[in-house]
Amino acid sequence: FDLAADSQTQHYGIGFKEIWDIKPEKHVPGKVVHTVGWPLGHFPGQTLGGSYIYHLEDNQIAIGLIVDLGYSNPHLSPFDEFQRFKQHKFIKHYLEGGKRIAYGARAVIKGGLTALPKLVMPGGLLVGDDAGFLNNLKQKGTHTAMKSGMLAAESVFAALKSGSQGFETLDSYPAAFKTSWLHEELYVARNTSSWLHKFGLFFGSALTWVDQYIFRGKMPITLSDPTPDYATLKPANKSEKIDYPKPDGVISFDKLSSVFLTNTFHEEDQPCHLQLRDPTIPISSNLPLFDEPAQRYCPAGVYEVIDEPNGDKRFQINAQNCIHCKTCDIKDPAQNINWVVPEGTGGPNYGNM
């Protein structure tokens, strides 16, 4: 249905989350901590992102990091940035003496109002994160997803009540959205992602402050951010290599032990749900240009470049590890990976995330 034809370019981040049991004396029920910057960047051209720590009940915390997928260094590993983040003395203080009990990751849709696709098609509509209703300014999306669902439900109910068979386009839903507080909230936040992408964390945050506190989100310009996340990578030979510390198995961990905590499962004999449009591209193009970034942007160790005994390179897909974050579909510089739904009920089984 080409729902994004009239929308600006969508942008994404990859969000990581872990649940930890921590010592009772370090637990403050209801406490919220947000950070920006380290281990990521502050200036234009550097990697953006931010973290959170939420103190839950029963001496548990949720800790996570969101890494902007518009990053330019192909050597960057979002997973390893998250593990490195936990080694900061301020963060490590909470985790020492504790135990990690859950891990997960998924892509975050954060382009905002101007990147929203058309919300309806014959017989269907988009709500919540499928549409991209995250408020990027507040980094909140639960309330916006719920409101979009309520607006959609009201439109569906009215159509069924009038005798609809469910095949037409429910234009009443986007009309209701445009007159709701949800649209107003996203309008106020519409420039946030673009400010940060164009000017970096320091200057972008300053401009966001001016936008929000002087113009109340009504600055008479709407920025565009046309470069898609997959097109931002620089050549590997012109990018700084990153030497990540080895995981200690106490605060920081490797990918495979993390994937184990997701309880992901796929039938081994099913067709691969990570489809390559051209199976030669990973080795013939992505490897020499970008050192095949799929090895690093995937948070589950799905993609590997294997050295064959004869000296050749082989691109291996460990589809059984996939935790359905869909980062590969977004970030692959050749747009060669197509994530499709696997057979059956395969995928991660998050119990308490």
mmCIF file of N, CA and C in Angstrom, residues 203-297:
data_model
loop_
_atom_site.group_PDB
_atom_site.id
_atom_site.type_symbol
_atom_site.label_atom_id
_atom_site.label_comp_id
_atom_site.label_asym_id
_atom_site.label_seq_id
_atom_site.Cartn_x
_atom_site.Cartn_y
_atom_site.Cartn_z
ATOM 1 N N PHE A 203 24.757 20.854 21.163
ATOM 2 C CA PHE A 203 24.082 21.937 20.459
ATOM 3 C C PHE A 203 22.634 21.565 20.135
ATOM 4 N N GLY A 204 22.407 20.296 19.805
ATOM 5 C CA GLY A 204 21.044 19.854 19.526
ATOM 6 C C GLY A 204 20.146 19.969 20.738
ATOM 7 N N SER A 205 20.690 19.647 21.920
ATOM 8 C CA SER A 205 19.911 19.781 23.156
ATOM 9 C C SER A 205 19.615 21.247 23.452
ATOM 10 N N ALA A 206 20.601 22.126 23.175
ATOM 11 C CA ALA A 206 20.382 23.557 23.394
ATOM 12 C C ALA A 206 19.274 24.084 22.489
ATOM 13 N N LEU A 207 19.283 23.669 21.233
ATOM 14 C CA LEU A 207 18.245 24.103 20.306
ATOM 15 C C LEU A 207 16.893 23.505 20.680
ATOM 16 N N THR A 208 16.906 22.279 21.169
ATOM 17 C CA THR A 208 15.659 21.677 21.647
ATOM 18 C C THR A 208 15.110 22.456 22.836
ATOM 19 N N TRP A 209 16.005 22.904 23.725
ATOM 20 C CA TRP A 209 15.573 23.710 24.873
ATOM 21 C C TRP A 209 14.911 24.999 24.398
ATOM 22 N N VAL A 210 15.517 25.666 23.429
ATOM 23 C CA VAL A 210 14.928 26.893 22.877
ATOM 24 C C VAL A 210 13.566 26.590 22.264
ATOM 25 N N ASP A 211 13.511 25.510 21.499
ATOM 26 C CA ASP A 211 12.264 25.100 20.849
ATOM 27 C C ASP A 211 11.165 24.857 21.876
ATOM 28 N N GLN A 212 11.502 24.166 22.970
ATOM 29 C CA GLN A 212 10.487 23.746 23.932
ATOM 30 C C GLN A 212 10.126 24.826 24.947
ATOM 31 N N TYR A 213 11.116 25.566 25.438
ATOM 32 C CA TYR A 213 10.860 26.475 26.554
ATOM 33 C C TYR A 213 10.632 27.922 26.133
ATOM 34 N N ILE A 214 11.058 28.281 24.941
ATOM 35 C CA ILE A 214 10.778 29.629 24.452
ATOM 36 C C ILE A 214 9.615 29.610 23.462
ATOM 37 N N PHE A 215 9.653 28.653 22.530
ATOM 38 C CA PHE A 215 8.591 28.566 21.531
ATOM 39 C C PHE A 215 7.499 27.567 21.904
ATOM 40 N N ARG A 216 7.665 26.875 23.032
ATOM 41 C CA ARG A 216 6.677 25.891 23.493
ATOM 42 C C ARG A 216 6.371 24.840 22.428
ATOM 43 N N GLY A 217 7.411 24.461 21.689
ATOM 44 C CA GLY A 217 7.236 23.448 20.658
ATOM 45 C C GLY A 217 6.579 23.949 19.393
ATOM 46 N N LYS A 218 6.356 25.247 19.300
ATOM 47 C CA LYS A 218 5.653 25.818 18.142
ATOM 48 C C LYS A 218 6.594 26.665 17.279
ATOM 49 N N MET A 219 7.896 26.362 17.322
ATOM 50 C CA MET A 219 8.839 27.074 16.463
ATOM 51 C C MET A 219 8.365 26.981 15.013
ATOM 52 N N PRO A 220 8.388 28.098 14.271
ATOM 53 C CA PRO A 220 7.769 28.111 12.930
ATOM 54 C C PRO A 220 8.602 27.430 11.850
ATOM 55 N N ILE A 221 9.287 26.358 12.184
ATOM 56 C CA ILE A 221 9.985 25.543 11.197
ATOM 57 C C ILE A 221 9.797 24.079 11.571
ATOM 58 N N THR A 222 9.744 23.251 10.561
ATOM 59 C CA THR A 222 9.736 21.803 10.764
ATOM 60 C C THR A 222 10.919 21.236 9.993
ATOM 61 N N LEU A 223 11.864 20.681 10.728
ATOM 62 C CA LEU A 223 13.099 20.196 10.118
ATOM 63 C C LEU A 223 12.873 18.892 9.361
ATOM 64 N N SER A 224 13.694 18.681 8.360
ATOM 65 C CA SER A 224 13.698 17.395 7.657
ATOM 66 C C SER A 224 14.993 16.662 7.993
ATOM 67 N N ASP A 225 14.947 15.359 7.910
ATOM 68 C CA ASP A 225 16.105 14.517 8.249
ATOM 69 C C ASP A 225 16.130 13.370 7.246
ATOM 70 N N PRO A 226 16.497 13.662 5.989
ATOM 71 C CA PRO A 226 16.230 12.726 4.899
ATOM 72 C C PRO A 226 17.167 11.531 4.778
ATOM 73 N N THR A 227 18.332 11.559 5.438
ATOM 74 C CA THR A 227 19.281 10.453 5.264
ATOM 75 C C THR A 227 18.851 9.238 6.072
ATOM 76 N N PRO A 228 18.550 8.116 5.429
ATOM 77 C CA PRO A 228 18.139 6.920 6.180
ATOM 78 C C PRO A 228 19.294 6.348 6.984
ATOM 79 N N ASP A 229 18.972 5.627 8.030
ATOM 80 C CA ASP A 229 19.999 5.104 8.930
ATOM 81 C C ASP A 229 20.973 4.157 8.231
ATOM 82 N N TYR A 230 20.511 3.440 7.218
ATOM 83 C CA TYR A 230 21.404 2.488 6.554
ATOM 84 C C TYR A 230 22.452 3.191 5.687
ATOM 85 N N ALA A 231 22.251 4.480 5.395
ATOM 86 C CA ALA A 231 23.146 5.196 4.485
ATOM 87 C C ALA A 231 24.179 6.050 5.209
ATOM 88 N N THR A 232 24.306 5.898 6.512
ATOM 89 C CA THR A 232 25.188 6.783 7.284
ATOM 90 C C THR A 232 26.579 6.215 7.527
ATOM 91 N N LEU A 233 26.802 4.951 7.221
ATOM 92 C CA LEU A 233 28.096 4.339 7.523
ATOM 93 C C LEU A 233 29.213 4.889 6.637
ATOM 94 N N LYS A 234 30.357 5.132 7.248
ATOM 95 C CA LYS A 234 31.567 5.505 6.526
ATOM 96 C C LYS A 234 32.370 4.241 6.209
ATOM 97 N N PRO A 235 33.253 4.293 5.230
ATOM 98 C CA PRO A 235 34.089 3.118 4.942
ATOM 99 C C PRO A 235 34.893 2.696 6.165
ATOM 100 N N ALA A 236 35.074 1.406 6.319
ATOM 101 C CA ALA A 236 35.779 0.882 7.491
ATOM 102 C C ALA A 236 37.213 1.392 7.563
ATOM 103 N N ASN A 237 37.858 1.535 6.407
ATOM 104 C CA ASN A 237 39.264 1.960 6.420
ATOM 105 C C ASN A 237 39.432 3.445 6.710
ATOM 106 N N LYS A 238 38.325 4.167 6.801
ATOM 107 C CA LYS A 238 38.370 5.580 7.163
ATOM 108 C C LYS A 238 37.720 5.831 8.522
ATOM 109 N N SER A 239 37.467 4.755 9.248
ATOM 110 C CA SER A 239 36.802 4.853 10.549
ATOM 111 C C SER A 239 37.716 4.307 11.640
ATOM 112 N N GLU A 240 37.583 4.878 12.805
ATOM 113 C CA GLU A 240 38.407 4.453 13.941
ATOM 114 C C GLU A 240 37.958 3.087 14.443
ATOM 115 N N LYS A 241 38.902 2.172 14.593
ATOM 116 C CA LYS A 241 38.579 0.867 15.156
ATOM 117 C C LYS A 241 38.330 1.008 16.653
ATOM 118 N N ILE A 242 37.437 0.179 17.162
ATOM 119 C CA ILE A 242 37.056 0.250 18.570
ATOM 120 C C ILE A 242 37.471 -1.046 19.254
ATOM 121 N N ASP A 243 38.274 -0.923 20.286
ATOM 122 C CA ASP A 243 38.744 -2.090 21.037
ATOM 123 C C ASP A 243 37.905 -2.216 22.305
ATOM 124 N N TYR A 244 36.888 -3.071 22.250
ATOM 125 C CA TYR A 244 36.005 -3.233 23.402
ATOM 126 C C TYR A 244 36.642 -4.155 24.438
ATOM 127 N N PRO A 245 36.492 -3.841 25.718
ATOM 128 C CA PRO A 245 37.024 -4.728 26.761
ATOM 129 C C PRO A 245 36.289 -6.062 26.765
ATOM 130 N N LYS A 246 37.002 -7.102 27.119
ATOM 131 C CA LYS A 246 36.372 -8.412 27.209
ATOM 132 C C LYS A 246 35.373 -8.431 28.363
ATOM 133 N N PRO A 247 34.238 -9.114 28.189
ATOM 134 C CA PRO A 247 33.260 -9.184 29.280
ATOM 135 C C PRO A 247 33.829 -9.921 30.480
ATOM 136 N N ASP A 248 33.444 -9.458 31.666
ATOM 137 C CA ASP A 248 33.962 -10.094 32.884
ATOM 138 C C ASP A 248 33.037 -11.179 33.414
ATOM 139 N N GLY A 249 31.850 -11.332 32.816
ATOM 140 C CA GLY A 249 30.916 -12.352 33.271
ATOM 141 C C GLY A 249 30.224 -12.018 34.569
ATOM 142 N N VAL A 250 30.444 -10.824 35.080
ATOM 143 C CA VAL A 250 29.832 -10.387 36.338
ATOM 144 C C VAL A 250 28.965 -9.149 36.112
ATOM 145 N N ILE A 251 29.562 -8.138 35.487
ATOM 146 C CA ILE A 251 28.838 -6.917 35.137
ATOM 147 C C ILE A 251 28.547 -6.878 33.643
ATOM 148 N N SER A 252 29.530 -7.255 32.855
ATOM 149 C CA SER A 252 29.386 -7.284 31.398
ATOM 150 C C SER A 252 29.435 -8.728 30.907
ATOM 151 N N PHE A 253 28.758 -8.963 29.760
ATOM 152 C CA PHE A 253 28.579 -10.339 29.292
ATOM 153 C C PHE A 253 28.758 -10.406 27.781
ATOM 154 N N ASP A 254 28.880 -11.635 27.267
ATOM 155 C CA ASP A 254 28.978 -11.813 25.824
ATOM 156 C C ASP A 254 27.581 -12.003 25.234
ATOM 157 N N LYS A 255 27.534 -12.044 23.905
ATOM 158 C CA LYS A 255 26.235 -12.120 23.235
ATOM 159 C C LYS A 255 25.534 -13.457 23.469
ATOM 160 N N LEU A 256 26.271 -14.549 23.394
ATOM 161 C CA LEU A 256 25.619 -15.856 23.466
ATOM 162 C C LEU A 256 25.009 -16.119 24.835
ATOM 163 N N SER A 257 25.698 -15.741 25.916
ATOM 164 C CA SER A 257 25.109 -15.925 27.242
ATOM 165 C C SER A 257 23.914 -15.000 27.431
ATOM 166 N N SER A 258 23.921 -13.873 26.737
ATOM 167 C CA SER A 258 22.788 -12.951 26.807
ATOM 168 C C SER A 258 21.591 -13.507 26.046
ATOM 169 N N VAL A 259 21.848 -14.055 24.854
ATOM 170 C CA VAL A 259 20.767 -14.646 24.064
ATOM 171 C C VAL A 259 20.096 -15.777 24.832
ATOM 172 N N PHE A 260 20.859 -16.527 25.595
ATOM 173 C CA PHE A 260 20.301 -17.621 26.396
ATOM 174 C C PHE A 260 19.190 -17.117 27.308
ATOM 175 N N LEU A 261 19.352 -15.900 27.845
ATOM 176 C CA LEU A 261 18.353 -15.352 28.765
ATOM 177 C C LEU A 261 17.077 -14.905 28.064
ATOM 178 N N THR A 262 17.097 -14.786 26.742
ATOM 179 C CA THR A 262 15.892 -14.371 26.020
ATOM 180 C C THR A 262 14.932 -15.530 25.793
ATOM 181 N N ASN A 263 15.390 -16.753 26.038
ATOM 182 C CA ASN A 263 14.581 -17.960 25.792
ATOM 183 C C ASN A 263 14.125 -18.047 24.336
ATOM 184 N N THR A 264 14.946 -17.539 23.428
ATOM 185 C CA THR A 264 14.553 -17.587 22.019
ATOM 186 C C THR A 264 14.621 -19.018 21.501
ATOM 187 N N PHE A 265 13.712 -19.332 20.587
ATOM 188 C CA PHE A 265 13.642 -20.695 20.051
ATOM 189 C C PHE A 265 13.089 -20.646 18.634
ATOM 190 N N HIS A 266 13.726 -21.374 17.739
ATOM 191 C CA HIS A 266 13.234 -21.553 16.374
ATOM 192 C C HIS A 266 13.436 -23.014 15.982
ATOM 193 N N GLU A 267 12.471 -23.572 15.287
ATOM 194 C CA GLU A 267 12.646 -24.924 14.759
ATOM 195 C C GLU A 267 13.836 -24.939 13.802
ATOM 196 N N GLU A 268 14.714 -25.902 13.977
ATOM 197 C CA GLU A 268 15.968 -25.925 13.230
ATOM 198 C C GLU A 268 15.772 -26.178 11.735
ATOM 199 N N ASP A 269 14.712 -26.909 11.352
ATOM 200 C CA ASP A 269 14.580 -27.322 9.955
ATOM 201 C C ASP A 269 13.670 -26.411 9.142
ATOM 202 N N GLN A 270 13.321 -25.238 9.666
ATOM 203 C CA GLN A 270 12.462 -24.329 8.918
ATOM 204 C C GLN A 270 13.290 -23.455 7.980
ATOM 205 N N PRO A 271 12.675 -22.883 6.940
ATOM 206 C CA PRO A 271 13.399 -21.951 6.066
ATOM 207 C C PRO A 271 13.906 -20.755 6.863
ATOM 208 N N CYS A 272 15.061 -20.254 6.487
ATOM 209 C CA CYS A 272 15.649 -19.113 7.192
ATOM 210 C C CYS A 272 14.762 -17.883 7.025
ATOM 211 N N HIS A 273 14.409 -17.257 8.141
ATOM 212 C CA HIS A 273 13.543 -16.071 8.069
ATOM 213 C C HIS A 273 14.333 -14.784 7.862
ATOM 214 N N LEU A 274 15.647 -14.884 7.770
ATOM 215 C CA LEU A 274 16.518 -13.742 7.475
ATOM 216 C C LEU A 274 17.020 -13.920 6.047
ATOM 217 N N GLN A 275 16.309 -13.309 5.126
ATOM 218 C CA GLN A 275 16.518 -13.585 3.714
ATOM 219 C C GLN A 275 17.449 -12.555 3.080
ATOM 220 N N LEU A 276 18.390 -13.033 2.290
ATOM 221 C CA LEU A 276 19.310 -12.168 1.556
ATOM 222 C C LEU A 276 18.811 -12.004 0.128
ATOM 223 N N ARG A 277 18.616 -10.762 -0.279
ATOM 224 C CA ARG A 277 18.200 -10.521 -1.655
ATOM 225 C C ARG A 277 19.291 -10.951 -2.636
ATOM 226 N N ASP A 278 20.542 -10.748 -2.240
ATOM 227 C CA ASP A 278 21.688 -11.204 -3.031
ATOM 228 C C ASP A 278 22.695 -11.817 -2.063
ATOM 229 N N PRO A 279 22.846 -13.129 -2.043
ATOM 230 C CA PRO A 279 23.723 -13.779 -1.057
ATOM 231 C C PRO A 279 25.203 -13.461 -1.230
ATOM 232 N N THR A 280 25.593 -12.836 -2.328
ATOM 233 C CA THR A 280 27.009 -12.521 -2.531
ATOM 234 C C THR A 280 27.414 -11.193 -1.894
ATOM 235 N N ILE A 281 26.466 -10.325 -1.611
ATOM 236 C CA ILE A 281 26.781 -8.968 -1.151
ATOM 237 C C ILE A 281 27.552 -8.933 0.168
ATOM 238 N N PRO A 282 27.206 -9.741 1.185
ATOM 239 C CA PRO A 282 27.946 -9.643 2.450
ATOM 240 C C PRO A 282 29.455 -9.784 2.296
ATOM 241 N N ILE A 283 29.908 -10.710 1.456
ATOM 242 C CA ILE A 283 31.344 -10.941 1.302
ATOM 243 C C ILE A 283 31.946 -10.074 0.196
ATOM 244 N N SER A 284 31.219 -9.896 -0.898
ATOM 245 C CA SER A 284 31.791 -9.173 -2.041
ATOM 246 C C SER A 284 31.755 -7.664 -1.862
ATOM 247 N N SER A 285 30.808 -7.154 -1.085
ATOM 248 C CA SER A 285 30.637 -5.704 -0.967
ATOM 249 C C SER A 285 30.743 -5.206 0.469
ATOM 250 N N ASN A 286 29.890 -5.731 1.352
ATOM 251 C CA ASN A 286 29.861 -5.228 2.731
ATOM 252 C C ASN A 286 31.169 -5.480 3.484
ATOM 253 N N LEU A 287 31.802 -6.615 3.222
ATOM 254 C CA LEU A 287 33.038 -6.931 3.946
ATOM 255 C C LEU A 287 34.192 -5.988 3.574
ATOM 256 N N PRO A 288 34.497 -5.794 2.298
ATOM 257 C CA PRO A 288 35.600 -4.875 1.983
ATOM 258 C C PRO A 288 35.284 -3.414 2.279
ATOM 259 N N LEU A 289 34.021 -3.022 2.156
ATOM 260 C CA LEU A 289 33.671 -1.619 2.373
ATOM 261 C C LEU A 289 33.497 -1.280 3.849
ATOM 262 N N PHE A 290 32.769 -2.142 4.568
ATOM 263 C CA PHE A 290 32.358 -1.811 5.933
ATOM 264 C C PHE A 290 32.755 -2.867 6.963
ATOM 265 N N ASP A 291 33.636 -3.801 6.585
ATOM 266 C CA ASP A 291 34.015 -4.903 7.471
ATOM 267 C C ASP A 291 32.777 -5.660 7.941
ATOM 268 N N GLU A 292 31.826 -5.831 7.057
ATOM 269 C CA GLU A 292 30.527 -6.473 7.302
ATOM 270 C C GLU A 292 29.966 -6.120 8.681
ATOM 271 N N PRO A 293 29.270 -4.988 8.786
ATOM 272 C CA PRO A 293 28.799 -4.503 10.091
ATOM 273 C C PRO A 293 27.746 -5.379 10.746
ATOM 274 N N ALA A 294 27.137 -6.307 10.002
ATOM 275 C CA ALA A 294 26.141 -7.194 10.611
ATOM 276 C C ALA A 294 26.740 -7.997 11.752
ATOM 277 N N GLN A 295 28.046 -8.241 11.699
ATOM 278 C CA GLN A 295 28.717 -8.953 12.789
ATOM 279 C C GLN A 295 28.609 -8.199 14.108
ATOM 280 N N ARG A 296 28.417 -6.881 14.018
ATOM 281 C CA ARG A 296 28.444 -6.045 15.221
ATOM 282 C C ARG A 296 27.097 -5.419 15.554
ATOM 283 N N TYR A 297 26.313 -5.007 14.546
ATOM 284 C CA TYR A 297 25.048 -4.361 14.915
ATOM 285 C C TYR A 297 24.007 -5.346 15.417
#
